[in-house]
Amino acid sequence: MAIAEPPVVQAEPPPPPTRRSARAITWARRRRAVAAHWRVYRRNRQGMWGLAILLIFIALALAAPLLVDERRLEPAFSTGIPFQPPSADAWLGTDKFGRSMVDLLVYGARISLLVGFTATVGTMLIGSVVGIAAGYYGGRIDALLNAFTNWFLVLPWIVLAIVLASLLGATLFNIILVIAITSWAGTARLVRAQTLTVKERPYVERARALGAGDWHLITRHILPNVFPVIFANTVLTVALSILSETTLSILGLGDPNSVSWGVIIEESFSSGALTAGYWWWLIPPGVCIVLVTLAFTMCGYALDEILNPRLRER
Amino acid sequence: MGSQRYLVRKVLHAIATLLFVVAFNFYLFRIMPGDPITILARSQHLSRADIAEQIANLGLDKPLPQQLLIYLGDTFRGELGVDLRSGAPVSQLIAERLWPTILLVGISTVLSIGFGLLIGIKGAWQRGGLFDTTSLYTSLVFYSMPEGWLGMILIVLFAGLLGWFPAGQYESPADLTGFAHIVDVLNHLFLPCLTLTLGYIGEYAIVMRSSLLEVRGEDFITTARAKGVPDRDVRRRHAVPNALLPTLTLVFYSFGFVLGGAVVIESVFSWPGVGRLTYEAIGELNYPILQGVFLLSSVTVILFNLAADILYGYLDPRIREG
C-alpha cells in the first residue's frame, strides 16, 4: 500500500540562541521573588486568615450589583417597613427607610473598600514622590521637602481632616482627597529613608557611571527596591484609611449619597438607634469595619515580617 | 556642650514648626473654597455692623500679605477671632471648654498607658503564652475599632441595657455641690473615659511588647542571667527600664494627638469639651472656631514633641551627642 509520502517539510533551523532582553530577565527574577515570598507568606497563619477575610469582602464588594438590586437602596424606591428587627425577609432587619441592612452592608463594602484603596493609592503617590525626590536629590530639595514632611507629621490629622472636609464639602472624592492629604507624611519619611540607603548601593553608582539618567535610576533601581519596604506599610494604610473614613462619617462629614459602613453608623446614631434599641442597625456595620481593618492589619504585619529585613531574623 | 546645642536645635525647630503651622492655618482658610467674607456674610447670628467690624478687624479688605501680618499679631496676642454664632471671642470659648477635655483625655491617657505598659511587659516576658496571644489579639481588635462606634456600643450596653451609667453630658441637670457633684461628674465621665482608654491601650501594649522583645535578645540580659540574677529582677531592673525608652517617647508624641482623638468621643457622648466645640462648628462652618482649635491642637503636639525630644536626649546620651 502506497501511503502518500508526507511532503517533506523543510525542518526549521533551530532558533539561534536568542539573548533574552534585560526586561524579560528582570521580570523572571521578580516572578521568582514573588513566588518565594508567597511560599513564606503561606506559612504565616495570621497573614492567611487576614487574606481570607479580605478576599471574602472584596468578592462581596465586586459582586454587589449581582447580589443586590441597587434601586432598592434609593430611599424613594424602598418597599420595606422601617425599623424592622431581623426576620426571614430581611436577615439583619431594616433601617429608617425600610432598606434591608444586608443590602446596605453589601453596598457599603463597595464604598468603604473603594475609599480605603483609592485613598491609599493617593497617600502612596504623594508620599513616594516626596520621599524619593527628597532622598534621591538630597541637598536643598531634601532640606525643604523633609521640613515639609515633618511639619505635616505634627499637624493633628483629625482636626485638619475636619477643617478640609468641611471647607471642601462632603463628597466621596473629597473624603478620599482629605485622607490622602492628611496621611502621606509617614510614607514619605519611610520612602526617603529607604531611598537614601538604596542610592548608595554600588550597582546604582555603576549604572550612573554608565550614563544612566535620573529618571532611569529612579524608575529602574530606586523604585523597585523601595517598593517591598513600603508594601507592608501600604496594606496597613488601607486599614487606617477605612478607619479615617469611618471617623469622618461619624462626625457627619461623610457623603450621604454613597452609603459607606461609616455613614450607616452615623445614620443609625443620629436617628436615635441607641435609645430605641435598634441594635441590628448599629452593630453590623461596625463589625464589618473591625473585620476588614483587622484583616488588613494582619496581612500588613505578616508582610512586614517577610519583607522587612530588620524583622526577618526574629 | 553637646547637650546644650541639642537643646537649642530642638527649641529652634519647634519655633520654626510653630511659625509654619500658624501660616498654614492662615492660608488654609483663605485658599480653600468658601473665603472668610462669604462665610461671615452668610452668618445668620451676626448683625451687619458686627460683620463689617469683623471684616475691618481681620483686615479682610486688605491684601493677603497684610492680612497675614494682622493675623500673626492677633494670634500672638491670643486673639483668635469671634464665634460666628454668638459673637463671643473664640479664645474665651475654647478656654471654657478646655477643662472637661483635659479631665477626660488626661485620665484616659494615664489609664491606657498604665494598663498598656503592664500588658505589654507581661506579654513579652511570656512570649507566645496564652496571655500574650490573647492580649495581642484583643489589642489588635480594639485598635481596629472605630472609637466612635465603640462608644456607641458601650452606651447601648451600659447606659441602655444595664442602666449603670448616663449616656452622655458632663453632669446631671440637678444642682449638686461638693462631693455629690464630683461623684456625679465621675459617673458621667466613666463611659467616655472607658472608650478612650480601650481605644488607646492596644497601641501602648503593642509598642511596649515589641520594645521589650527587642531588649530581651540583647547581650546584657544574657549576662545578667548568667550572673544568676533572678528572672523577676532581670525583668524589673535590666529589661524594662531599657525597653521603656522608645515607649516613653511614643507616650509623649501621642499625648499631643489625644486632643484630636477626643473630637469623636466628645461628640458621641455630648461631653462639653473642645472636641464637642469642634463638632458643633463643623455643621455651620464656624471657621474662627475651627481655626482656633486647629491652632491649639497643633501647638499642643509641637510642645509635647519638644518635651519628648528633650526627655529622650536626657535619658539617652547617644541621641544628644549624635
Tab-separated table of N, CA and C in Angstrom, chain A residues 155-305:
chain	number	residue	atom	x	y	z
A	155	LEU	N	0.942	68.021	62.296
A	155	LEU	CA	-0.420	68.542	62.217
A	155	LEU	C	-1.368	67.465	62.728
A	156	PRO	N	-2.236	67.815	63.676
A	156	PRO	CA	-3.171	66.815	64.184
A	156	PRO	C	-4.139	66.419	63.071
A	157	TRP	N	-4.042	65.172	62.610
A	157	TRP	CA	-4.721	64.816	61.368
A	157	TRP	C	-6.220	64.999	61.445
A	158	ILE	N	-6.817	64.655	62.587
A	158	ILE	CA	-8.285	64.654	62.582
A	158	ILE	C	-8.819	66.076	62.480
A	159	VAL	N	-8.167	67.012	63.163
A	159	VAL	CA	-8.639	68.394	63.104
A	159	VAL	C	-8.430	68.947	61.692
A	160	LEU	N	-7.255	68.645	61.104
A	160	LEU	CA	-7.002	69.079	59.734
A	160	LEU	C	-8.020	68.467	58.772
A	161	ALA	N	-8.302	67.168	58.972
A	161	ALA	CA	-9.252	66.492	58.097
A	161	ALA	C	-10.637	67.116	58.226
A	162	ILE	N	-11.026	67.451	59.464
A	162	ILE	CA	-12.339	68.070	59.674
A	162	ILE	C	-12.402	69.407	58.944
A	163	VAL	N	-11.354	70.203	59.127
A	163	VAL	CA	-11.332	71.523	58.504
A	163	VAL	C	-11.411	71.388	56.978
A	164	LEU	N	-10.561	70.515	56.413
A	164	LEU	CA	-10.544	70.354	54.956
A	164	LEU	C	-11.884	69.830	54.448
A	165	ALA	N	-12.398	68.798	55.130
A	165	ALA	CA	-13.636	68.186	54.652
A	165	ALA	C	-14.790	69.166	54.731
A	166	SER	N	-14.828	69.987	55.795
A	166	SER	CA	-15.966	70.897	55.889
A	166	SER	C	-15.812	72.062	54.922
A	167	LEU	N	-14.570	72.433	54.589
A	167	LEU	CA	-14.390	73.508	53.614
A	167	LEU	C	-14.657	73.006	52.195
A	168	LEU	N	-14.229	71.779	51.894
A	168	LEU	CA	-14.368	71.272	50.524
A	168	LEU	C	-15.774	70.772	50.243
A	169	GLY	N	-16.467	70.313	51.288
A	169	GLY	CA	-17.795	69.764	51.066
A	169	GLY	C	-17.755	68.251	51.066
A	170	ALA	N	-18.867	67.641	51.476
A	170	ALA	CA	-18.869	66.201	51.704
A	170	ALA	C	-19.218	65.432	50.434
A	171	THR	N	-18.218	65.150	49.611
A	171	THR	CA	-18.414	64.198	48.522
A	171	THR	C	-17.387	63.092	48.699
A	172	LEU	N	-17.657	61.952	48.067
A	172	LEU	CA	-16.760	60.810	48.232
A	172	LEU	C	-15.347	61.173	47.792
A	173	PHE	N	-15.250	61.873	46.644
A	173	PHE	CA	-13.938	62.228	46.129
A	173	PHE	C	-13.183	63.108	47.123
A	174	ASN	N	-13.884	64.091	47.707
A	174	ASN	CA	-13.228	64.984	48.662
A	174	ASN	C	-12.740	64.240	49.892
A	175	ILE	N	-13.541	63.257	50.335
A	175	ILE	CA	-13.120	62.490	51.515
A	175	ILE	C	-11.838	61.737	51.210
A	176	ILE	N	-11.792	61.119	50.014
A	176	ILE	CA	-10.583	60.397	49.611
A	176	ILE	C	-9.397	61.360	49.575
A	177	LEU	N	-9.627	62.522	48.982
A	177	LEU	CA	-8.587	63.542	48.873
A	177	LEU	C	-8.088	63.952	50.261
A	178	VAL	N	-9.033	64.209	51.151
A	178	VAL	CA	-8.671	64.661	52.501
A	178	VAL	C	-7.829	63.611	53.214
A	179	ILE	N	-8.234	62.345	53.097
A	179	ILE	CA	-7.479	61.281	53.767
A	179	ILE	C	-6.062	61.214	53.197
A	180	ALA	N	-5.956	61.320	51.859
A	180	ALA	CA	-4.624	61.256	51.243
A	180	ALA	C	-3.759	62.433	51.695
A	181	ILE	N	-4.352	63.631	51.715
A	181	ILE	CA	-3.585	64.821	52.086
A	181	ILE	C	-3.106	64.745	53.530
A	182	THR	N	-3.929	64.146	54.412
A	182	THR	CA	-3.553	64.155	55.820
A	182	THR	C	-2.669	62.975	56.206
A	183	SER	N	-2.451	62.006	55.310
A	183	SER	CA	-1.717	60.827	55.802
A	183	SER	C	-0.481	60.448	54.980
A	184	TRP	N	-0.036	61.316	54.071
A	184	TRP	CA	1.104	60.926	53.234
A	184	TRP	C	2.451	61.066	53.954
A	185	ALA	N	2.506	61.873	55.013
A	185	ALA	CA	3.809	62.244	55.574
A	185	ALA	C	4.595	61.045	56.116
A	186	GLY	N	3.884	60.107	56.776
A	186	GLY	CA	4.571	58.941	57.310
A	186	GLY	C	5.220	58.121	56.203
A	187	THR	N	4.466	57.932	55.106
A	187	THR	CA	5.003	57.204	53.960
A	187	THR	C	6.219	57.918	53.383
A	188	ALA	N	6.125	59.232	53.257
A	188	ALA	CA	7.234	59.991	52.674
A	188	ALA	C	8.507	59.775	53.481
A	189	ARG	N	8.373	59.756	54.804
A	189	ARG	CA	9.553	59.594	55.643
A	189	ARG	C	10.169	58.209	55.443
A	190	LEU	N	9.288	57.209	55.364
A	190	LEU	CA	9.746	55.830	55.160
A	190	LEU	C	10.460	55.699	53.812
A	191	VAL	N	9.838	56.243	52.768
A	191	VAL	CA	10.399	56.139	51.423
A	191	VAL	C	11.734	56.875	51.351
A	192	ARG	N	11.795	58.040	51.979
A	192	ARG	CA	13.035	58.815	51.954
A	192	ARG	C	14.175	58.012	52.582
A	193	ALA	N	13.909	57.423	53.738
A	193	ALA	CA	14.954	56.661	54.430
A	193	ALA	C	15.456	55.514	53.557
A	194	GLN	N	14.513	54.800	52.929
A	194	GLN	CA	14.901	53.664	52.109
A	194	GLN	C	15.660	54.131	50.861
A	195	THR	N	15.190	55.258	50.268
A	195	THR	CA	15.878	55.794	49.089
A	195	THR	C	17.325	56.140	49.419
A	196	LEU	N	17.527	56.709	50.603
A	196	LEU	CA	18.883	57.095	51.000
A	196	LEU	C	19.815	55.887	51.039
A	197	THR	N	19.322	54.745	51.517
A	197	THR	CA	20.203	53.575	51.587
A	197	THR	C	20.391	52.958	50.204
A	198	VAL	N	19.324	52.908	49.410
A	198	VAL	CA	19.445	52.289	48.073
A	198	VAL	C	20.389	53.103	47.201
A	199	LYS	N	20.306	54.420	47.335
A	199	LYS	CA	21.088	55.320	46.477
A	199	LYS	C	22.584	55.040	46.578
A	200	GLU	N	23.021	54.606	47.755
A	200	GLU	CA	24.453	54.424	47.983
A	200	GLU	C	24.959	53.065	47.515
A	201	ARG	N	24.042	52.191	47.081
A	201	ARG	CA	24.492	50.842	46.698
A	201	ARG	C	25.351	50.898	45.436
A	202	PRO	N	26.336	49.989	45.326
A	202	PRO	CA	27.290	50.037	44.212
A	202	PRO	C	26.633	49.957	42.844
A	203	TYR	N	25.575	49.148	42.693
A	203	TYR	CA	25.028	48.998	41.348
A	203	TYR	C	24.389	50.281	40.851
A	204	VAL	N	23.904	51.109	41.791
A	204	VAL	CA	23.345	52.390	41.377
A	204	VAL	C	24.469	53.291	40.865
A	205	GLU	N	25.562	53.235	41.604
A	205	GLU	CA	26.725	54.028	41.206
A	205	GLU	C	27.222	53.579	39.824
A	206	ARG	N	27.232	52.237	39.630
A	206	ARG	CA	27.693	51.677	38.368
A	206	ARG	C	26.781	52.151	37.229
A	207	ALA	N	25.455	52.070	37.465
A	207	ALA	CA	24.523	52.493	36.429
A	207	ALA	C	24.738	53.965	36.103
A	208	ARG	N	25.016	54.745	37.132
A	208	ARG	CA	25.227	56.170	36.907
A	208	ARG	C	26.500	56.385	36.081
A	209	ALA	N	27.533	55.585	36.408
A	209	ALA	CA	28.791	55.711	35.667
A	209	ALA	C	28.599	55.333	34.202
A	210	LEU	N	27.649	54.414	33.945
A	210	LEU	CA	27.379	54.011	32.569
A	210	LEU	C	26.537	55.042	31.842
A	211	GLY	N	26.144	56.094	32.548
A	211	GLY	CA	25.440	57.170	31.871
A	211	GLY	C	23.938	57.167	32.078
A	212	ALA	N	23.438	56.405	33.061
A	212	ALA	CA	22.003	56.394	33.305
A	212	ALA	C	21.553	57.739	33.852
A	213	GLY	N	20.408	58.197	33.357
A	213	GLY	CA	19.877	59.472	33.835
A	213	GLY	C	19.092	59.295	35.119
A	214	ASP	N	18.662	60.431	35.693
A	214	ASP	CA	17.895	60.400	36.936
A	214	ASP	C	16.648	59.542	36.803
A	215	TRP	N	15.924	59.761	35.700
A	215	TRP	CA	14.643	59.062	35.534
A	215	TRP	C	14.863	57.557	35.502
A	216	HIS	N	15.879	57.122	34.733
A	216	HIS	CA	16.178	55.704	34.639
A	216	HIS	C	16.554	55.151	36.016
A	217	LEU	N	17.414	55.858	36.712
A	217	LEU	CA	17.855	55.384	38.026
A	217	LEU	C	16.678	55.266	38.989
A	218	ILE	N	15.817	56.288	38.950
A	218	ILE	CA	14.700	56.280	39.897
A	218	ILE	C	13.724	55.158	39.568
A	219	THR	N	13.350	55.041	38.279
A	219	THR	CA	12.313	54.059	37.962
A	219	THR	C	12.856	52.634	37.924
A	220	ARG	N	14.131	52.444	37.536
A	220	ARG	CA	14.638	51.079	37.381
A	220	ARG	C	15.370	50.573	38.613
A	221	HIS	N	15.946	51.451	39.389
A	221	HIS	CA	16.754	50.966	40.512
A	221	HIS	C	16.199	51.367	41.871
A	222	ILE	N	15.843	52.627	42.021
A	222	ILE	CA	15.373	53.080	43.336
A	222	ILE	C	13.989	52.498	43.632
A	223	LEU	N	13.046	52.764	42.725
A	223	LEU	CA	11.650	52.383	42.978
A	223	LEU	C	11.490	50.891	43.261
A	224	PRO	N	12.050	49.988	42.408
A	224	PRO	CA	11.864	48.556	42.679
A	224	PRO	C	12.424	48.134	44.027
A	225	ASN	N	13.403	48.862	44.542
A	225	ASN	CA	13.979	48.470	45.824
A	225	ASN	C	13.311	49.149	47.001
A	226	VAL	N	12.613	50.241	46.729
A	226	VAL	CA	11.874	50.897	47.804
A	226	VAL	C	10.535	50.191	47.979
A	227	PHE	N	9.992	49.712	46.863
A	227	PHE	CA	8.640	49.160	46.873
A	227	PHE	C	8.399	48.070	47.923
A	228	PRO	N	9.278	47.043	48.014
A	228	PRO	CA	8.997	45.981	49.001
A	228	PRO	C	8.858	46.534	50.409
A	229	VAL	N	9.659	47.535	50.746
A	229	VAL	CA	9.614	48.059	52.106
A	229	VAL	C	8.313	48.799	52.365
A	230	ILE	N	7.838	49.543	51.352
A	230	ILE	CA	6.615	50.294	51.616
A	230	ILE	C	5.366	49.462	51.370
A	231	PHE	N	5.541	48.246	50.835
A	231	PHE	CA	4.352	47.450	50.521
A	231	PHE	C	3.557	47.114	51.783
A	232	ALA	N	4.271	46.654	52.824
A	232	ALA	CA	3.592	46.317	54.076
A	232	ALA	C	2.911	47.558	54.644
A	233	ASN	N	3.624	48.684	54.543
A	233	ASN	CA	3.068	49.949	55.020
A	233	ASN	C	1.795	50.313	54.249
A	234	THR	N	1.804	50.015	52.931
A	234	THR	CA	0.636	50.295	52.106
A	234	THR	C	-0.582	49.548	52.613
A	235	VAL	N	-0.383	48.255	52.927
A	235	VAL	CA	-1.505	47.440	53.378
A	235	VAL	C	-2.046	47.979	54.695
A	236	LEU	N	-1.141	48.409	55.592
A	236	LEU	CA	-1.595	48.981	56.857
A	236	LEU	C	-2.311	50.305	56.631
A	237	THR	N	-1.875	51.055	55.597
A	237	THR	CA	-2.513	52.338	55.310
A	237	THR	C	-3.962	52.163	54.875
A	238	VAL	N	-4.250	51.054	54.158
A	238	VAL	CA	-5.638	50.820	53.760
A	238	VAL	C	-6.516	50.726	55.004
A	239	ALA	N	-6.034	49.986	56.005
A	239	ALA	CA	-6.793	49.852	57.247
A	239	ALA	C	-7.034	51.217	57.875
A	240	LEU	N	-5.981	52.023	57.947
A	240	LEU	CA	-6.119	53.353	58.553
A	240	LEU	C	-7.074	54.226	57.744
A	241	SER	N	-7.011	54.114	56.409
A	241	SER	CA	-7.888	54.939	55.574
A	241	SER	C	-9.353	54.593	55.819
A	242	ILE	N	-9.636	53.288	55.952
A	242	ILE	CA	-11.029	52.893	56.202
A	242	ILE	C	-11.481	53.434	57.555
A	243	LEU	N	-10.601	53.351	58.555
A	243	LEU	CA	-10.942	53.895	59.872
A	243	LEU	C	-11.147	55.408	59.798
A	244	SER	N	-10.289	56.085	59.028
A	244	SER	CA	-10.420	57.539	58.911
A	244	SER	C	-11.749	57.911	58.271
A	245	GLU	N	-12.113	57.161	57.218
A	245	GLU	CA	-13.388	57.453	56.554
A	245	GLU	C	-14.527	57.276	57.543
A	246	THR	N	-14.445	56.220	58.363
A	246	THR	CA	-15.493	55.980	59.352
A	246	THR	C	-15.582	57.136	60.333
A	247	THR	N	-14.425	57.575	60.821
A	247	THR	CA	-14.407	58.678	61.778
A	247	THR	C	-15.038	59.925	61.186
A	248	LEU	N	-14.645	60.270	59.956
A	248	LEU	CA	-15.210	61.461	59.324
A	248	LEU	C	-16.716	61.294	59.133
A	249	SER	N	-17.145	60.093	58.747
A	249	SER	CA	-18.576	59.869	58.546
A	249	SER	C	-19.336	60.018	59.850
A	250	ILE	N	-18.782	59.461	60.942
A	250	ILE	CA	-19.458	59.558	62.232
A	250	ILE	C	-19.606	61.020	62.647
A	251	LEU	N	-18.647	61.854	62.239
A	251	LEU	CA	-18.733	63.276	62.566
A	251	LEU	C	-19.677	64.012	61.609
A	252	GLY	N	-20.346	63.263	60.736
A	252	GLY	CA	-21.304	63.900	59.830
A	252	GLY	C	-20.655	64.481	58.596
A	253	LEU	N	-19.404	64.095	58.312
A	253	LEU	CA	-18.730	64.638	57.136
A	253	LEU	C	-18.707	63.639	55.987
A	254	GLY	N	-19.438	62.532	56.138
A	254	GLY	CA	-19.482	61.533	55.071
A	254	GLY	C	-20.379	61.984	53.930
A	255	ASP	N	-20.216	61.326	52.779
A	255	ASP	CA	-21.053	61.634	51.629
A	255	ASP	C	-22.384	60.902	51.798
A	256	PRO	N	-23.491	61.636	52.015
A	256	PRO	CA	-24.759	60.949	52.280
A	256	PRO	C	-25.259	60.148	51.076
A	257	ASN	N	-24.698	60.422	49.887
A	257	ASN	CA	-25.168	59.701	48.704
A	257	ASN	C	-24.418	58.401	48.459
A	258	SER	N	-23.261	58.229	49.099
A	258	SER	CA	-22.600	56.937	48.984
A	258	SER	C	-22.542	56.328	50.367
A	259	VAL	N	-23.428	55.368	50.576
A	259	VAL	CA	-23.617	54.851	51.924
A	259	VAL	C	-22.507	53.864	52.269
A	260	SER	N	-21.447	54.372	52.888
A	260	SER	CA	-20.380	53.507	53.382
A	260	SER	C	-20.812	52.947	54.732
A	261	TRP	N	-20.004	52.040	55.282
A	261	TRP	CA	-20.330	51.495	56.605
A	261	TRP	C	-20.354	52.609	57.650
A	262	GLY	N	-19.431	53.556	57.500
A	262	GLY	CA	-19.394	54.673	58.447
A	262	GLY	C	-20.663	55.509	58.383
A	263	VAL	N	-21.152	55.746	57.158
A	263	VAL	CA	-22.379	56.536	57.005
A	263	VAL	C	-23.560	55.801	57.642
A	264	ILE	N	-23.593	54.457	57.511
A	264	ILE	CA	-24.675	53.694	58.148
A	264	ILE	C	-24.642	53.913	59.658
A	265	ILE	N	-23.451	53.852	60.244
A	265	ILE	CA	-23.323	54.060	61.695
A	265	ILE	C	-23.834	55.446	62.074
A	266	GLU	N	-23.423	56.450	61.298
A	266	GLU	CA	-23.837	57.821	61.606
A	266	GLU	C	-25.353	57.948	61.512
A	267	GLU	N	-25.930	57.348	60.456
A	267	GLU	CA	-27.392	57.455	60.285
A	267	GLU	C	-28.116	56.798	61.448
A	268	SER	N	-27.616	55.632	61.882
A	268	SER	CA	-28.297	54.955	62.983
A	268	SER	C	-28.170	55.774	64.260
A	269	PHE	N	-26.981	56.376	64.457
A	269	PHE	CA	-26.753	57.175	65.669
A	269	PHE	C	-27.652	58.402	65.678
A	270	SER	N	-27.676	59.124	64.546
A	270	SER	CA	-28.438	60.377	64.531
A	270	SER	C	-29.938	60.117	64.471
A	271	SER	N	-30.356	58.892	64.121
A	271	SER	CA	-31.788	58.599	64.127
A	271	SER	C	-32.232	57.994	65.451
A	272	GLY	N	-31.345	58.001	66.424
A	272	GLY	CA	-31.735	57.540	67.749
A	272	GLY	C	-31.785	56.034	67.909
A	273	ALA	N	-30.979	55.297	67.113
A	273	ALA	CA	-30.977	53.836	67.233
A	273	ALA	C	-30.509	53.397	68.610
A	274	LEU	N	-29.691	54.240	69.267
A	274	LEU	CA	-29.139	53.855	70.562
A	274	LEU	C	-30.230	53.789	71.636
A	275	THR	N	-31.060	54.815	71.667
A	275	THR	CA	-32.087	54.837	72.711
A	275	THR	C	-33.249	53.921	72.350
A	276	ALA	N	-33.517	53.762	71.035
A	276	ALA	CA	-34.634	52.922	70.629
A	276	ALA	C	-34.251	51.443	70.646
A	277	GLY	N	-32.969	51.162	70.756
A	277	GLY	CA	-32.523	49.776	70.816
A	277	GLY	C	-32.494	49.073	69.467
A	278	TYR	N	-32.264	49.809	68.371
A	278	TYR	CA	-32.168	49.166	67.058
A	278	TYR	C	-30.747	48.640	66.856
A	279	TRP	N	-30.385	47.612	67.611
A	279	TRP	CA	-29.007	47.127	67.597
A	279	TRP	C	-28.580	46.620	66.223
A	280	TRP	N	-29.545	46.055	65.459
A	280	TRP	CA	-29.194	45.481	64.150
A	280	TRP	C	-28.769	46.559	63.161
A	281	TRP	N	-29.076	47.808	63.483
A	281	TRP	CA	-28.725	48.913	62.592
A	281	TRP	C	-27.323	49.444	62.939
A	282	LEU	N	-26.974	49.314	64.227
A	282	LEU	CA	-25.718	49.900	64.708
A	282	LEU	C	-24.563	48.899	64.669
A	283	ILE	N	-24.823	47.658	65.089
A	283	ILE	CA	-23.705	46.722	65.301
A	283	ILE	C	-23.100	46.178	64.000
A	284	PRO	N	-23.924	45.674	63.042
A	284	PRO	CA	-23.295	45.033	61.868
A	284	PRO	C	-22.296	45.897	61.090
A	285	PRO	N	-22.598	47.181	60.782
A	285	PRO	CA	-21.587	47.941	60.026
A	285	PRO	C	-20.273	48.068	60.777
A	286	GLY	N	-20.358	48.225	62.103
A	286	GLY	CA	-19.128	48.327	62.893
A	286	GLY	C	-18.345	47.025	62.858
A	287	VAL	N	-19.071	45.893	62.947
A	287	VAL	CA	-18.393	44.597	62.908
A	287	VAL	C	-17.670	44.425	61.562
A	288	CYS	N	-18.335	44.842	60.490
A	288	CYS	CA	-17.692	44.762	59.169
A	288	CYS	C	-16.397	45.578	59.154
A	289	ILE	N	-16.458	46.801	59.700
A	289	ILE	CA	-15.264	47.642	59.712
A	289	ILE	C	-14.160	46.981	60.509
A	290	VAL	N	-14.506	46.454	61.682
A	290	VAL	CA	-13.486	45.807	62.515
A	290	VAL	C	-12.859	44.638	61.761
A	291	LEU	N	-13.715	43.808	61.133
A	291	LEU	CA	-13.188	42.637	60.418
A	291	LEU	C	-12.223	43.045	59.310
A	292	VAL	N	-12.646	44.028	58.486
A	292	VAL	CA	-11.803	44.412	57.352
A	292	VAL	C	-10.514	45.075	57.832
A	293	THR	N	-10.626	45.979	58.820
A	293	THR	CA	-9.415	46.643	59.322
A	293	THR	C	-8.470	45.637	59.936
A	294	LEU	N	-9.051	44.717	60.713
A	294	LEU	CA	-8.245	43.681	61.350
A	294	LEU	C	-7.543	42.849	60.282
A	295	ALA	N	-8.281	42.502	59.229
A	295	ALA	CA	-7.710	41.668	58.165
A	295	ALA	C	-6.539	42.384	57.503
A	296	PHE	N	-6.737	43.665	57.183
A	296	PHE	CA	-5.645	44.425	56.559
A	296	PHE	C	-4.448	44.512	57.507
A	297	THR	N	-4.729	44.743	58.791
A	297	THR	CA	-3.631	44.853	59.755
A	297	THR	C	-2.871	43.537	59.852
A	298	MET	N	-3.613	42.420	59.883
A	298	MET	CA	-2.953	41.117	59.988
A	298	MET	C	-2.090	40.850	58.753
A	299	CYS	N	-2.634	41.146	57.576
A	299	CYS	CA	-1.851	40.976	56.345
A	299	CYS	C	-0.612	41.872	56.388
A	300	GLY	N	-0.814	43.117	56.837
A	300	GLY	CA	0.295	44.066	56.874
A	300	GLY	C	1.409	43.602	57.788
A	301	TYR	N	1.048	43.113	58.982
A	301	TYR	CA	2.058	42.631	59.914
A	301	TYR	C	2.801	41.437	59.328
A	302	ALA	N	2.044	40.536	58.691
A	302	ALA	CA	2.673	39.347	58.099
A	302	ALA	C	3.658	39.769	57.011
A	303	LEU	N	3.236	40.706	56.153
A	303	LEU	CA	4.117	41.173	55.077
A	303	LEU	C	5.347	41.863	55.649
A	304	ASP	N	5.120	42.636	56.718
A	304	ASP	CA	6.224	43.356	57.339
A	304	ASP	C	7.279	42.370	57.820
A	305	GLU	N	6.802	41.260	58.416
A	305	GLU	CA	7.723	40.254	58.921
A	305	GLU	C	8.555	39.663	57.781
